[in-house]
Amino acid sequence: MTESHPRISKAVIPAAGLGTRFLPATKATPKEMLPVVDKPAIQYVVEEAVSAGLDDVLMITGRNKRPLEDHFDRNYELESALQKKGDAARLAKVQESSDLATMHYVRQGDPKGLGHAVLCAAPHVGHEPFAVLLGDDLIDPRDPLLKRMVEIQEQHGGSVIALMEVAPEQIHMYGCAAVETTADGDVVKVTGLVEKPEPADAPSNYAVIGRYVLDPHIFGILRQTEPGRGGEIQLTDALQQLAQDEKVGGPVHGVVFRGRRYDTGDRGDYLRAIVRLACEREDLGPDFRTWLRSYVAEEM
C-alpha cells in the first residue's frame, strides 16, 4: 500500500528580483506586474497554485514591490465606479484577483539568491511540505504540472522538482539533474544536481524549471549552505544534499514536464508568450491570428 504523507496547502512565490533585463519598464514597476495580454504575469502563477489546491500563498517581496500587494487586495474605489457604470464584466475581473487565495507577504531584505528567498518562508511554512513557484515560468493550465508534483510528493514524501528536456547546448542556462528511471514514465529519481553546468560536464539534458515541492528539512540545509554560483545561496545546492542523503528530508523525485510552458523571464520569450496566449484566446484569437498571418506575409 502506498504510504500517505501530509497534505500540502501552502505555496511560496519568490518575487524580490529587480527585473534588470526589462529596464527601463521595471524601474518603477515590478517585473511580475508586466502584463501578459491583459493580466499580470504574477496572477497566472497564483492561479496555478490555487488550481493545484494550494490556497495559502506567501509572496517573498522586496523594495518597490508594493504593487504586488495592491493587485491582490481590494480596490473599493474602482469597484464602486464599475458598479455605478453597470460594468459587471470588468468588475468581476477586478474582484477575481482579490478573491483568489489567502495572501501573505514577507520582504527578503537582501537579494542573496533563490535559496535565501525560500529560507525567508520558514516561519510561515513551519514543518509542512510546501510548493515553490517561480514567476518567470508560466505553465499552461491545460497541462497541470504542479498538481502532478503534489501527487508524487504525497505518495513518496521528500521533495519533487520539475524537469524539462532541453537541447544539450542550452543546459548551461539551467540547473541540471542526474536521474534514474522509475516505474512511472513521467517520474524520475534525482540522484544529483548541478547549477548551470557546461554542456560537457552536464549529467543529463534534464533541466530544472521553476516549480518545486519541498520537504521542510530544506530550511535547515539552506541555513548551512554557503553562497555558490554567482555569490548567491543556491536552492540547487541544498537540493543536491537532499538527493545525496535520503535520511534527511527523504528522496528527491523529478516530474518530467512535456506540456506547454511560457518563459517570461527573457524579453524575446516574453513577447512570444504574449503572442501564443493571445492567439489561443477565444475573444482575441480569431482577429489576432488573421492580423498576424497578414503581418508575417507582408514581412516575408
PDB file of C-alpha atoms in Angstrom:
ATOM      1  CA  MET A   1       0.000   0.000   0.000  1.00  0.00           C
ATOM      2  CA  THR A   2       1.293   3.489  -0.869  1.00  0.00           C
ATOM      3  CA  GLU A   3       2.438   5.475   2.155  1.00  0.00           C
ATOM      4  CA  SER A   4       0.459   8.641   2.833  1.00  0.00           C
ATOM      5  CA  HIS A   5       2.251  11.923   3.545  1.00  0.00           C
ATOM      6  CA  PRO A   6       0.983  15.274   4.869  1.00  0.00           C
ATOM      7  CA  ARG A   7      -1.339  17.233   2.616  1.00  0.00           C
ATOM      8  CA  ILE A   8       0.278  20.307   1.047  1.00  0.00           C
ATOM      9  CA  SER A   9      -1.622  23.574   1.398  1.00  0.00           C
ATOM     10  CA  LYS A  10       1.000  26.335   1.153  1.00  0.00           C
ATOM     11  CA  ALA A  11       2.711  27.880  -1.860  1.00  0.00           C
ATOM     12  CA  VAL A  12       5.700  30.229  -1.822  1.00  0.00           C
ATOM     13  CA  ILE A  13       6.328  32.634  -4.713  1.00  0.00           C
ATOM     14  CA  PRO A  14       9.726  34.418  -4.697  1.00  0.00           C
ATOM     15  CA  ALA A  15       9.200  37.863  -6.230  1.00  0.00           C
ATOM     16  CA  ALA A  16      12.024  40.022  -4.901  1.00  0.00           C
ATOM     17  CA  GLY A  17      14.127  40.246  -8.068  1.00  0.00           C
ATOM     18  CA  LEU A  18      14.995  43.596  -9.611  1.00  0.00           C
ATOM     19  CA  GLY A  19      13.961  42.685 -13.166  1.00  0.00           C
ATOM     20  CA  THR A  20      17.013  44.311 -14.703  1.00  0.00           C
ATOM     21  CA  ARG A  21      16.523  42.566 -18.057  1.00  0.00           C
ATOM     22  CA  PHE A  22      13.339  44.585 -18.564  1.00  0.00           C
ATOM     23  CA  LEU A  23      14.673  48.039 -17.779  1.00  0.00           C
ATOM     24  CA  PRO A  24      13.500  50.750 -18.086  1.00  0.00           C
ATOM     25  CA  ALA A  25       9.991  49.256 -17.774  1.00  0.00           C
ATOM     26  CA  THR A  26      10.855  47.787 -14.380  1.00  0.00           C
ATOM     27  CA  LYS A  27      12.412  50.946 -12.946  1.00  0.00           C
ATOM     28  CA  ALA A  28       9.171  51.673 -11.054  1.00  0.00           C
ATOM     29  CA  THR A  29       7.018  48.644 -11.948  1.00  0.00           C
ATOM     30  CA  PRO A  30       7.777  45.139 -10.623  1.00  0.00           C
ATOM     31  CA  LYS A  31       8.547  42.748 -13.471  1.00  0.00           C
ATOM     32  CA  GLU A  32       5.909  40.396 -12.068  1.00  0.00           C
ATOM     33  CA  MET A  33       3.288  43.047 -12.829  1.00  0.00           C
ATOM     34  CA  LEU A  34       4.133  43.290 -16.525  1.00  0.00           C
ATOM     35  CA  PRO A  35       1.014  42.242 -18.430  1.00  0.00           C
ATOM     36  CA  VAL A  36       0.771  39.005 -20.363  1.00  0.00           C
ATOM     37  CA  VAL A  37      -2.063  40.048 -22.688  1.00  0.00           C
ATOM     38  CA  ASP A  38      -4.351  41.699 -20.093  1.00  0.00           C
ATOM     39  CA  LYS A  39      -3.324  40.050 -16.833  1.00  0.00           C
ATOM     40  CA  PRO A  40      -0.067  40.478 -14.879  1.00  0.00           C
ATOM     41  CA  ALA A  41       2.297  37.526 -15.023  1.00  0.00           C
ATOM     42  CA  ILE A  42       2.126  37.005 -11.263  1.00  0.00           C
ATOM     43  CA  GLN A  43      -1.621  36.362 -11.361  1.00  0.00           C
ATOM     44  CA  TYR A  44      -1.130  33.382 -13.697  1.00  0.00           C
ATOM     45  CA  VAL A  45       1.235  31.904 -11.108  1.00  0.00           C
ATOM     46  CA  VAL A  46      -1.143  32.398  -8.180  1.00  0.00           C
ATOM     47  CA  GLU A  47      -3.969  30.887 -10.226  1.00  0.00           C
ATOM     48  CA  GLU A  48      -1.809  27.834 -10.898  1.00  0.00           C
ATOM     49  CA  ALA A  49      -1.154  27.342  -7.186  1.00  0.00           C
ATOM     50  CA  VAL A  50      -4.847  27.641  -6.390  1.00  0.00           C
ATOM     51  CA  SER A  51      -5.831  25.184  -9.135  1.00  0.00           C
ATOM     52  CA  ALA A  52      -3.476  22.642  -7.521  1.00  0.00           C
ATOM     53  CA  GLY A  53      -5.276  23.064  -4.192  1.00  0.00           C
ATOM     54  CA  LEU A  54      -2.806  25.485  -2.587  1.00  0.00           C
ATOM     55  CA  ASP A  55      -4.821  28.491  -1.443  1.00  0.00           C
ATOM     56  CA  ASP A  56      -2.385  29.743   1.230  1.00  0.00           C
ATOM     57  CA  VAL A  57       0.158  31.807  -0.731  1.00  0.00           C
ATOM     58  CA  LEU A  58       3.241  33.543   0.649  1.00  0.00           C
ATOM     59  CA  MET A  59       4.944  36.023  -1.644  1.00  0.00           C
ATOM     60  CA  ILE A  60       8.595  36.885  -0.977  1.00  0.00           C
ATOM     61  CA  THR A  61       8.935  40.527  -1.994  1.00  0.00           C
ATOM     62  CA  GLY A  62      11.469  43.328  -1.820  1.00  0.00           C
ATOM     63  CA  ARG A  63      11.622  47.085  -2.010  1.00  0.00           C
ATOM     64  CA  ASN A  64       9.421  48.709  -4.678  1.00  0.00           C
ATOM     65  CA  LYS A  65       7.141  45.639  -4.796  1.00  0.00           C
ATOM     66  CA  ARG A  66       4.098  47.206  -3.155  1.00  0.00           C
ATOM     67  CA  PRO A  67       2.058  46.994  -6.407  1.00  0.00           C
ATOM     68  CA  LEU A  68       2.039  43.201  -5.976  1.00  0.00           C
ATOM     69  CA  GLU A  69       0.212  43.550  -2.686  1.00  0.00           C
ATOM     70  CA  ASP A  70      -2.145  46.149  -4.121  1.00  0.00           C
ATOM     71  CA  HIS A  71      -3.056  43.898  -7.038  1.00  0.00           C
ATOM     72  CA  PHE A  72      -4.269  41.098  -4.784  1.00  0.00           C
ATOM     73  CA  ASP A  73      -6.058  43.494  -2.425  1.00  0.00           C
ATOM     74  CA  ARG A  74      -9.494  45.064  -2.821  1.00  0.00           C
ATOM     75  CA  ASN A  75      -9.812  48.348  -4.702  1.00  0.00           C
ATOM     76  CA  TYR A  76     -13.064  49.732  -3.381  1.00  0.00           C
ATOM     77  CA  GLU A  77     -12.963  52.997  -5.352  1.00  0.00           C
ATOM     78  CA  LEU A  78     -12.540  51.170  -8.668  1.00  0.00           C
ATOM     79  CA  GLU A  79     -15.128  48.560  -7.777  1.00  0.00           C
ATOM     80  CA  SER A  80     -17.620  51.260  -6.807  1.00  0.00           C
ATOM     81  CA  ALA A  81     -17.046  53.117 -10.086  1.00  0.00           C
ATOM     82  CA  LEU A  82     -17.591  49.951 -12.126  1.00  0.00           C
ATOM     83  CA  GLN A  83     -20.734  49.106 -10.163  1.00  0.00           C
ATOM     84  CA  LYS A  84     -22.179  52.567 -10.833  1.00  0.00           C
ATOM     85  CA  LYS A  85     -21.469  52.118 -14.543  1.00  0.00           C
ATOM     86  CA  GLY A  86     -23.099  48.694 -14.515  1.00  0.00           C
ATOM     87  CA  ASP A  87     -19.912  47.148 -15.914  1.00  0.00           C
ATOM     88  CA  ALA A  88     -20.322  43.695 -14.384  1.00  0.00           C
ATOM     89  CA  ALA A  89     -17.757  42.012 -16.641  1.00  0.00           C
ATOM     90  CA  ARG A  90     -14.872  44.304 -15.680  1.00  0.00           C
ATOM     91  CA  LEU A  91     -15.986  44.323 -12.045  1.00  0.00           C
ATOM     92  CA  ALA A  92     -15.700  40.545 -11.971  1.00  0.00           C
ATOM     93  CA  LYS A  93     -12.169  40.717 -13.403  1.00  0.00           C
ATOM     94  CA  VAL A  94     -11.105  43.264 -10.795  1.00  0.00           C
ATOM     95  CA  GLN A  95     -12.529  41.228  -7.925  1.00  0.00           C
ATOM     96  CA  GLU A  96     -11.101  37.950  -9.224  1.00  0.00           C
ATOM     97  CA  SER A  97      -7.532  38.655  -8.121  1.00  0.00           C
ATOM     98  CA  SER A  98      -8.520  39.658  -4.573  1.00  0.00           C
ATOM     99  CA  ASP A  99     -10.649  36.530  -4.121  1.00  0.00           C
ATOM    100  CA  LEU A 100      -8.115  34.012  -5.452  1.00  0.00           C
ATOM    101  CA  ALA A 101      -6.284  32.962  -2.288  1.00  0.00           C
ATOM    102  CA  THR A 102      -5.253  33.907   1.226  1.00  0.00           C
ATOM    103  CA  MET A 103      -2.225  36.065   0.501  1.00  0.00           C
ATOM    104  CA  HIS A 104       0.733  36.741   2.806  1.00  0.00           C
ATOM    105  CA  TYR A 105       3.866  38.815   2.216  1.00  0.00           C
ATOM    106  CA  VAL A 106       7.377  38.967   3.638  1.00  0.00           C
ATOM    107  CA  ARG A 107      10.359  41.012   2.455  1.00  0.00           C
ATOM    108  CA  GLN A 108      13.596  39.307   1.578  1.00  0.00           C
ATOM    109  CA  GLY A 109      15.680  42.340   2.511  1.00  0.00           C
ATOM    110  CA  ASP A 110      18.992  41.439   0.864  1.00  0.00           C
ATOM    111  CA  PRO A 111      18.934  39.762  -2.578  1.00  0.00           C
ATOM    112  CA  LYS A 112      21.028  36.732  -1.647  1.00  0.00           C
ATOM    113  CA  GLY A 113      19.605  34.293  -4.167  1.00  0.00           C
ATOM    114  CA  LEU A 114      16.713  31.879  -4.583  1.00  0.00           C
ATOM    115  CA  GLY A 115      17.832  29.698  -1.682  1.00  0.00           C
ATOM    116  CA  HIS A 116      17.784  32.677   0.654  1.00  0.00           C
ATOM    117  CA  ALA A 117      14.360  33.742  -0.645  1.00  0.00           C
ATOM    118  CA  VAL A 118      12.965  30.283   0.102  1.00  0.00           C
ATOM    119  CA  LEU A 119      14.532  30.407   3.566  1.00  0.00           C
ATOM    120  CA  CYS A 120      12.549  33.589   4.261  1.00  0.00           C
ATOM    121  CA  ALA A 121       9.408  31.422   4.101  1.00  0.00           C
ATOM    122  CA  ALA A 122      10.443  29.208   7.032  1.00  0.00           C
ATOM    123  CA  PRO A 123       8.427  30.991   9.784  1.00  0.00           C
ATOM    124  CA  HIS A 124       5.265  30.843   7.670  1.00  0.00           C
ATOM    125  CA  VAL A 125       5.666  27.295   6.364  1.00  0.00           C
ATOM    126  CA  GLY A 126       6.773  25.696   9.618  1.00  0.00           C
ATOM    127  CA  HIS A 127       7.160  21.910   9.464  1.00  0.00           C
ATOM    128  CA  GLU A 128       4.921  21.268   6.468  1.00  0.00           C
ATOM    129  CA  PRO A 129       5.887  20.380   2.898  1.00  0.00           C
ATOM    130  CA  PHE A 130       5.248  23.293   0.558  1.00  0.00           C
ATOM    131  CA  ALA A 131       5.417  24.349  -3.081  1.00  0.00           C
ATOM    132  CA  VAL A 132       7.659  26.989  -4.650  1.00  0.00           C
ATOM    133  CA  LEU A 133       6.598  28.637  -7.910  1.00  0.00           C
ATOM    134  CA  LEU A 134       8.891  30.976  -9.833  1.00  0.00           C
ATOM    135  CA  GLY A 135       7.122  33.776 -11.653  1.00  0.00           C
ATOM    136  CA  ASP A 136       9.211  33.601 -14.843  1.00  0.00           C
ATOM    137  CA  ASP A 137       7.721  30.229 -15.787  1.00  0.00           C
ATOM    138  CA  LEU A 138       4.066  30.264 -16.776  1.00  0.00           C
ATOM    139  CA  ILE A 139       2.594  26.774 -17.102  1.00  0.00           C
ATOM    140  CA  ASP A 140      -0.464  26.335 -19.304  1.00  0.00           C
ATOM    141  CA  PRO A 141      -3.461  25.398 -17.099  1.00  0.00           C
ATOM    142  CA  ARG A 142      -4.305  22.618 -19.568  1.00  0.00           C
ATOM    143  CA  ASP A 143      -1.081  20.873 -18.504  1.00  0.00           C
ATOM    144  CA  PRO A 144      -1.363  20.635 -14.689  1.00  0.00           C
ATOM    145  CA  LEU A 145       2.290  20.200 -13.712  1.00  0.00           C
ATOM    146  CA  LEU A 146       2.074  21.355 -10.090  1.00  0.00           C
ATOM    147  CA  LYS A 147      -0.901  19.115  -9.341  1.00  0.00           C
ATOM    148  CA  ARG A 148       1.087  16.112 -10.558  1.00  0.00           C
ATOM    149  CA  MET A 149       4.091  17.146  -8.451  1.00  0.00           C
ATOM    150  CA  VAL A 150       1.926  17.410  -5.327  1.00  0.00           C
ATOM    151  CA  GLU A 151       0.552  13.951  -6.070  1.00  0.00           C
ATOM    152  CA  ILE A 152       4.057  12.455  -6.320  1.00  0.00           C
ATOM    153  CA  GLN A 153       5.188  14.164  -3.103  1.00  0.00           C
ATOM    154  CA  GLU A 154       2.171  12.835  -1.221  1.00  0.00           C
ATOM    155  CA  GLN A 155       2.966   9.335  -2.469  1.00  0.00           C
ATOM    156  CA  HIS A 156       6.717   9.279  -1.820  1.00  0.00           C
ATOM    157  CA  GLY A 157       7.450  12.110   0.621  1.00  0.00           C
ATOM    158  CA  GLY A 158      10.645  14.088   0.281  1.00  0.00           C
ATOM    159  CA  SER A 159      10.901  16.732  -2.420  1.00  0.00           C
ATOM    160  CA  VAL A 160       9.824  16.905  -6.057  1.00  0.00           C
ATOM    161  CA  ILE A 161      11.274  19.158  -8.751  1.00  0.00           C
ATOM    162  CA  ALA A 162      10.026  19.943 -12.248  1.00  0.00           C
ATOM    163  CA  LEU A 163      12.296  18.857 -15.091  1.00  0.00           C
ATOM    164  CA  MET A 164      12.239  19.536 -18.798  1.00  0.00           C
ATOM    165  CA  GLU A 165      14.381  18.034 -21.539  1.00  0.00           C
ATOM    166  CA  VAL A 166      16.394  20.703 -23.359  1.00  0.00           C
ATOM    167  CA  ALA A 167      18.966  20.676 -26.132  1.00  0.00           C
ATOM    168  CA  PRO A 168      22.455  19.909 -24.760  1.00  0.00           C
ATOM    169  CA  GLU A 169      23.757  23.319 -25.825  1.00  0.00           C
ATOM    170  CA  GLN A 170      21.078  25.004 -23.656  1.00  0.00           C
ATOM    171  CA  ILE A 171      21.721  23.130 -20.404  1.00  0.00           C
ATOM    172  CA  HIS A 172      24.222  25.742 -19.193  1.00  0.00           C
ATOM    173  CA  MET A 173      21.284  28.112 -18.617  1.00  0.00           C
ATOM    174  CA  TYR A 174      19.600  25.818 -16.076  1.00  0.00           C
ATOM    175  CA  GLY A 175      20.114  23.682 -13.031  1.00  0.00           C
ATOM    176  CA  CYS A 176      20.702  20.136 -14.279  1.00  0.00           C
ATOM    177  CA  ALA A 177      19.680  16.809 -12.715  1.00  0.00           C
ATOM    178  CA  ALA A 178      21.295  13.383 -12.728  1.00  0.00           C
ATOM    179  CA  VAL A 179      18.426  10.893 -12.741  1.00  0.00           C
ATOM    180  CA  GLU A 180      17.337   7.273 -12.583  1.00  0.00           C
ATOM    181  CA  THR A 181      14.156   5.972 -14.205  1.00  0.00           C
ATOM    182  CA  THR A 182      11.158   4.765 -12.185  1.00  0.00           C
ATOM    183  CA  ALA A 183       8.051   2.734 -12.931  1.00  0.00           C
ATOM    184  CA  ASP A 184       6.194   5.959 -13.791  1.00  0.00           C
ATOM    185  CA  GLY A 185       7.034   7.232 -17.259  1.00  0.00           C
ATOM    186  CA  ASP A 186       6.963  10.889 -16.262  1.00  0.00           C
ATOM    187  CA  VAL A 187       8.760  10.469 -12.917  1.00  0.00           C
ATOM    188  CA  VAL A 188      12.488  10.034 -12.271  1.00  0.00           C
ATOM    189  CA  LYS A 189      14.593   9.611  -9.147  1.00  0.00           C
ATOM    190  CA  VAL A 190      17.029  12.526  -8.794  1.00  0.00           C
ATOM    191  CA  THR A 191      20.490  11.412  -7.648  1.00  0.00           C
ATOM    192  CA  GLY A 192      22.356  14.682  -8.086  1.00  0.00           C
ATOM    193  CA  LEU A 193      22.049  18.312  -9.153  1.00  0.00           C
ATOM    194  CA  VAL A 194      24.434  20.913 -10.518  1.00  0.00           C
ATOM    195  CA  GLU A 195      23.746  24.591 -11.188  1.00  0.00           C
ATOM    196  CA  LYS A 196      24.282  25.771 -14.797  1.00  0.00           C
ATOM    197  CA  PRO A 197      26.956  23.270 -15.877  1.00  0.00           C
ATOM    198  CA  GLU A 198      28.946  23.474 -19.068  1.00  0.00           C
ATOM    199  CA  PRO A 199      27.437  21.078 -21.645  1.00  0.00           C
ATOM    200  CA  ALA A 200      30.435  18.738 -21.420  1.00  0.00           C
ATOM    201  CA  ASP A 201      30.001  18.463 -17.644  1.00  0.00           C
ATOM    202  CA  ALA A 202      26.219  18.088 -17.560  1.00  0.00           C
ATOM    203  CA  PRO A 203      24.987  14.741 -16.165  1.00  0.00           C
ATOM    204  CA  SER A 204      21.914  14.814 -18.446  1.00  0.00           C
ATOM    205  CA  ASN A 205      19.787  17.125 -20.556  1.00  0.00           C
ATOM    206  CA  TYR A 206      17.126  17.328 -17.826  1.00  0.00           C
ATOM    207  CA  ALA A 207      16.829  20.993 -16.858  1.00  0.00           C
ATOM    208  CA  VAL A 208      15.225  22.190 -13.639  1.00  0.00           C
ATOM    209  CA  ILE A 209      12.352  24.603 -14.300  1.00  0.00           C
ATOM    210  CA  GLY A 210      10.601  26.871 -11.841  1.00  0.00           C
ATOM    211  CA  ARG A 211       8.359  24.512  -9.874  1.00  0.00           C
ATOM    212  CA  TYR A 212       9.321  22.719  -6.662  1.00  0.00           C
ATOM    213  CA  VAL A 213       7.527  20.813  -3.915  1.00  0.00           C
ATOM    214  CA  LEU A 214       9.876  20.789  -0.931  1.00  0.00           C
ATOM    215  CA  ASP A 215      10.260  18.932   2.315  1.00  0.00           C
ATOM    216  CA  PRO A 216      10.652  21.380   5.242  1.00  0.00           C
ATOM    217  CA  HIS A 217      14.071  19.878   6.058  1.00  0.00           C
ATOM    218  CA  ILE A 218      15.298  22.088   3.210  1.00  0.00           C
ATOM    219  CA  PHE A 219      15.298  25.048   5.630  1.00  0.00           C
ATOM    220  CA  GLY A 220      17.912  23.508   7.906  1.00  0.00           C
ATOM    221  CA  ILE A 221      20.143  22.768   4.928  1.00  0.00           C
ATOM    222  CA  LEU A 222      19.716  26.262   3.487  1.00  0.00           C
ATOM    223  CA  ARG A 223      20.800  27.785   6.785  1.00  0.00           C
ATOM    224  CA  GLN A 224      24.104  25.937   6.412  1.00  0.00           C
ATOM    225  CA  THR A 225      24.516  26.430   2.653  1.00  0.00           C
ATOM    226  CA  GLU A 226      27.385  28.685   1.641  1.00  0.00           C
ATOM    227  CA  PRO A 227      26.981  31.079  -1.303  1.00  0.00           C
ATOM    228  CA  GLY A 228      27.602  29.240  -4.555  1.00  0.00           C
ATOM    229  CA  ARG A 229      27.414  30.222  -8.201  1.00  0.00           C
ATOM    230  CA  GLY A 230      27.098  33.995  -8.605  1.00  0.00           C
ATOM    231  CA  GLY A 231      27.833  34.522  -4.911  1.00  0.00           C
ATOM    232  CA  GLU A 232      24.242  33.578  -4.061  1.00  0.00           C
ATOM    233  CA  ILE A 233      22.686  30.891  -1.868  1.00  0.00           C
ATOM    234  CA  GLN A 234      21.514  28.381  -4.456  1.00  0.00           C
ATOM    235  CA  LEU A 235      18.437  26.239  -3.898  1.00  0.00           C
ATOM    236  CA  THR A 236      20.033  23.699  -6.239  1.00  0.00           C
ATOM    237  CA  ASP A 237      22.946  23.213  -3.812  1.00  0.00           C
ATOM    238  CA  ALA A 238      20.562  22.437  -0.935  1.00  0.00           C
ATOM    239  CA  LEU A 239      18.560  20.019  -3.087  1.00  0.00           C
ATOM    240  CA  GLN A 240      21.818  18.300  -4.034  1.00  0.00           C
ATOM    241  CA  GLN A 241      22.340  17.486  -0.355  1.00  0.00           C
ATOM    242  CA  LEU A 242      18.816  16.103  -0.047  1.00  0.00           C
ATOM    243  CA  ALA A 243      19.347  13.953  -3.135  1.00  0.00           C
ATOM    244  CA  GLN A 244      22.575  12.518  -1.763  1.00  0.00           C
ATOM    245  CA  ASP A 245      21.238  11.696   1.710  1.00  0.00           C
ATOM    246  CA  GLU A 246      17.639  10.461   1.842  1.00  0.00           C
ATOM    247  CA  LYS A 247      17.814  10.097   5.632  1.00  0.00           C
ATOM    248  CA  VAL A 248      17.493  13.875   5.862  1.00  0.00           C
ATOM    249  CA  GLY A 249      14.259  15.000   4.256  1.00  0.00           C
ATOM    250  CA  GLY A 250      13.538  11.934   2.163  1.00  0.00           C
ATOM    251  CA  PRO A 251      14.198  11.302  -1.538  1.00  0.00           C
ATOM    252  CA  VAL A 252      14.138  13.802  -4.390  1.00  0.00           C
ATOM    253  CA  HIS A 253      11.987  12.929  -7.399  1.00  0.00           C
ATOM    254  CA  GLY A 254      11.524  14.771 -10.652  1.00  0.00           C
ATOM    255  CA  VAL A 255       8.408  15.123 -12.778  1.00  0.00           C
ATOM    256  CA  VAL A 256       9.374  15.402 -16.447  1.00  0.00           C
ATOM    257  CA  PHE A 257       7.194  18.092 -17.988  1.00  0.00           C
ATOM    258  CA  ARG A 258       6.341  17.847 -21.679  1.00  0.00           C
ATOM    259  CA  GLY A 259       3.491  20.341 -21.766  1.00  0.00           C
ATOM    260  CA  ARG A 260       3.120  23.998 -22.670  1.00  0.00           C
ATOM    261  CA  ARG A 261       5.405  26.413 -20.827  1.00  0.00           C
ATOM    262  CA  TYR A 262       5.810  30.143 -21.391  1.00  0.00           C
ATOM    263  CA  ASP A 263       9.085  31.751 -20.320  1.00  0.00           C
ATOM    264  CA  THR A 264       8.539  35.400 -19.404  1.00  0.00           C
ATOM    265  CA  GLY A 265      11.994  35.956 -17.899  1.00  0.00           C
ATOM    266  CA  ASP A 266      13.547  36.873 -21.250  1.00  0.00           C
ATOM    267  CA  ARG A 267      12.319  39.744 -23.417  1.00  0.00           C
ATOM    268  CA  GLY A 268      12.054  37.664 -26.568  1.00  0.00           C
ATOM    269  CA  ASP A 269      10.316  34.766 -24.831  1.00  0.00           C
ATOM    270  CA  TYR A 270       8.048  37.237 -23.048  1.00  0.00           C
ATOM    271  CA  LEU A 271       6.843  38.553 -26.401  1.00  0.00           C
ATOM    272  CA  ARG A 272       6.425  35.029 -27.753  1.00  0.00           C
ATOM    273  CA  ALA A 273       4.384  34.097 -24.686  1.00  0.00           C
ATOM    274  CA  ILE A 274       2.031  37.030 -25.265  1.00  0.00           C
ATOM    275  CA  VAL A 275       1.558  36.086 -28.924  1.00  0.00           C
ATOM    276  CA  ARG A 276       0.867  32.424 -28.108  1.00  0.00           C
ATOM    277  CA  LEU A 277      -1.612  33.186 -25.366  1.00  0.00           C
ATOM    278  CA  ALA A 278      -3.353  35.894 -27.377  1.00  0.00           C
ATOM    279  CA  CYS A 279      -3.727  33.527 -30.334  1.00  0.00           C
ATOM    280  CA  GLU A 280      -5.421  30.965 -28.098  1.00  0.00           C
ATOM    281  CA  ARG A 281      -7.916  33.383 -26.537  1.00  0.00           C
ATOM    282  CA  GLU A 282     -11.488  32.960 -27.767  1.00  0.00           C
ATOM    283  CA  ASP A 283     -12.153  36.696 -27.542  1.00  0.00           C
ATOM    284  CA  LEU A 284      -8.903  37.822 -29.194  1.00  0.00           C
ATOM    285  CA  GLY A 285      -7.555  34.855 -31.110  1.00  0.00           C
ATOM    286  CA  PRO A 286      -9.545  34.877 -34.386  1.00  0.00           C
ATOM    287  CA  ASP A 287      -8.890  38.536 -35.264  1.00  0.00           C
ATOM    288  CA  PHE A 288      -5.355  38.497 -33.899  1.00  0.00           C
ATOM    289  CA  ARG A 289      -4.370  35.377 -35.860  1.00  0.00           C
ATOM    290  CA  THR A 290      -5.738  36.916 -39.040  1.00  0.00           C
ATOM    291  CA  TRP A 291      -3.714  40.072 -38.492  1.00  0.00           C
ATOM    292  CA  LEU A 292      -0.618  38.075 -37.561  1.00  0.00           C
ATOM    293  CA  ARG A 293      -0.750  35.977 -40.733  1.00  0.00           C
ATOM    294  CA  SER A 294      -1.110  39.146 -42.794  1.00  0.00           C
ATOM    295  CA  TYR A 295       1.763  40.832 -40.983  1.00  0.00           C
ATOM    296  CA  VAL A 296       4.100  37.844 -41.379  1.00  0.00           C
ATOM    297  CA  ALA A 297       3.197  37.514 -45.074  1.00  0.00           C
ATOM    298  CA  GLU A 298       3.996  41.167 -45.682  1.00  0.00           C
ATOM    299  CA  GLU A 299       7.310  40.975 -43.839  1.00  0.00           C
ATOM    300  CA  MET A 300       8.370  37.810 -45.672  1.00  0.00           C
TER     301      MET A 300
END
